Amino acid sequence: MSLFDETQMAGMPPDKQALKAIAHILSHIRRDEYVGWYLGVGTQSFSLLTEAYASMTQEDVVKVRELFEPQNPRNPKEDAQ
């Protein structure tokens, strides 16, 4: 078995799979400072992911964006200096 064969959401309906995947990425954006820098507020990725999450959960998009806003985004290039 290879990494390409592994599944984690077998049996879940597609909409639940999508929501789980989106929430997983948004959680990383919120708590991982480097991911938050590259994919956080102001990026198209953050905008699309939070809009999709809000739509799928019937939540207000502003509240979702506030919920998943990066905690402490840091530019890894600045840390390397």
Coordinates of C-alpha atoms in Angstrom, one line a residue:
M1 CA 0.0 0.0 0.0
S2 CA 1.3 3.5 -0.9
L3 CA 0.4 6.9 0.4
F4 CA -1.7 7.3 -2.7
D5 CA -3.9 4.4 -1.8
E6 CA -4.7 5.6 1.7
T7 CA -8.2 6.9 2.4
Q8 CA -9.5 8.6 5.5
M9 CA -13.1 9.4 4.6
A10 CA -14.4 6.2 3.0
G11 CA -18.1 6.0 3.3
M12 CA -18.7 9.6 4.0
P13 CA -20.9 11.6 1.6
P14 CA -19.0 14.0 -0.7
D15 CA -20.4 17.1 1.0
K16 CA -19.1 15.9 4.4
Q17 CA -15.7 15.0 2.9
A18 CA -15.4 18.5 1.4
L19 CA -16.4 20.1 4.7
K20 CA -13.9 18.0 6.7
A21 CA -11.1 18.8 4.2
I22 CA -11.9 22.5 4.2
A23 CA -12.0 22.7 8.0
H24 CA -8.7 20.8 8.3
I25 CA -6.9 23.3 6.1
L26 CA -8.6 26.3 7.8
S27 CA -7.5 25.0 11.2
H28 CA -3.9 24.8 9.9
I29 CA -4.1 28.4 8.6
R30 CA -5.4 29.5 12.0
R31 CA -2.7 27.8 14.2
D32 CA 0.4 27.3 12.1
E33 CA 2.1 30.6 11.8
Y34 CA 3.8 29.9 8.5
V35 CA 0.7 28.5 6.8
G36 CA -1.2 31.5 8.2
W37 CA 1.3 33.8 6.5
Y38 CA 1.0 32.1 3.1
L39 CA -2.7 31.2 3.1
G40 CA -4.2 33.6 5.6
V41 CA -6.2 36.8 5.4
G42 CA -5.8 38.7 2.1
T43 CA -5.2 35.6 0.0
Q44 CA -7.5 34.1 -2.5
S45 CA -7.1 30.7 -0.8
F46 CA -8.4 32.1 2.5
S47 CA -11.3 33.9 0.8
L48 CA -12.4 30.8 -1.2
L49 CA -12.0 28.4 1.7
T50 CA -13.9 30.6 4.2
E51 CA -16.7 31.4 1.8
A52 CA -17.1 27.7 1.0
Y53 CA -17.1 26.8 4.7
A54 CA -19.7 29.5 5.4
S55 CA -21.9 28.3 2.6
M56 CA -21.7 24.7 3.6
T57 CA -22.5 25.4 7.3
Q58 CA -25.0 28.3 6.7
E59 CA -22.8 30.5 8.8
D60 CA -22.0 34.2 8.2
V61 CA -18.8 34.5 6.1
V62 CA -17.4 37.3 8.3
K63 CA -17.8 35.2 11.4
V64 CA -16.1 32.2 9.7
R65 CA -13.2 34.5 8.6
E66 CA -12.9 35.8 12.2
L67 CA -13.0 32.3 13.6
F68 CA -10.2 31.0 11.3
E69 CA -8.1 34.2 11.1
P70 CA -4.4 33.2 11.6
Q71 CA -3.4 33.6 15.3
N72 CA 0.2 34.7 14.7
P73 CA 1.2 34.7 11.0
R74 CA 5.0 34.9 10.5
N75 CA 7.0 35.2 7.3
P76 CA 9.5 32.3 7.3
K77 CA 11.8 34.2 5.0
E78 CA 12.2 36.9 7.8
D79 CA 12.9 34.2 10.3
A80 CA 15.7 32.8 8.1
Q81 CA 17.7 36.0 8.3

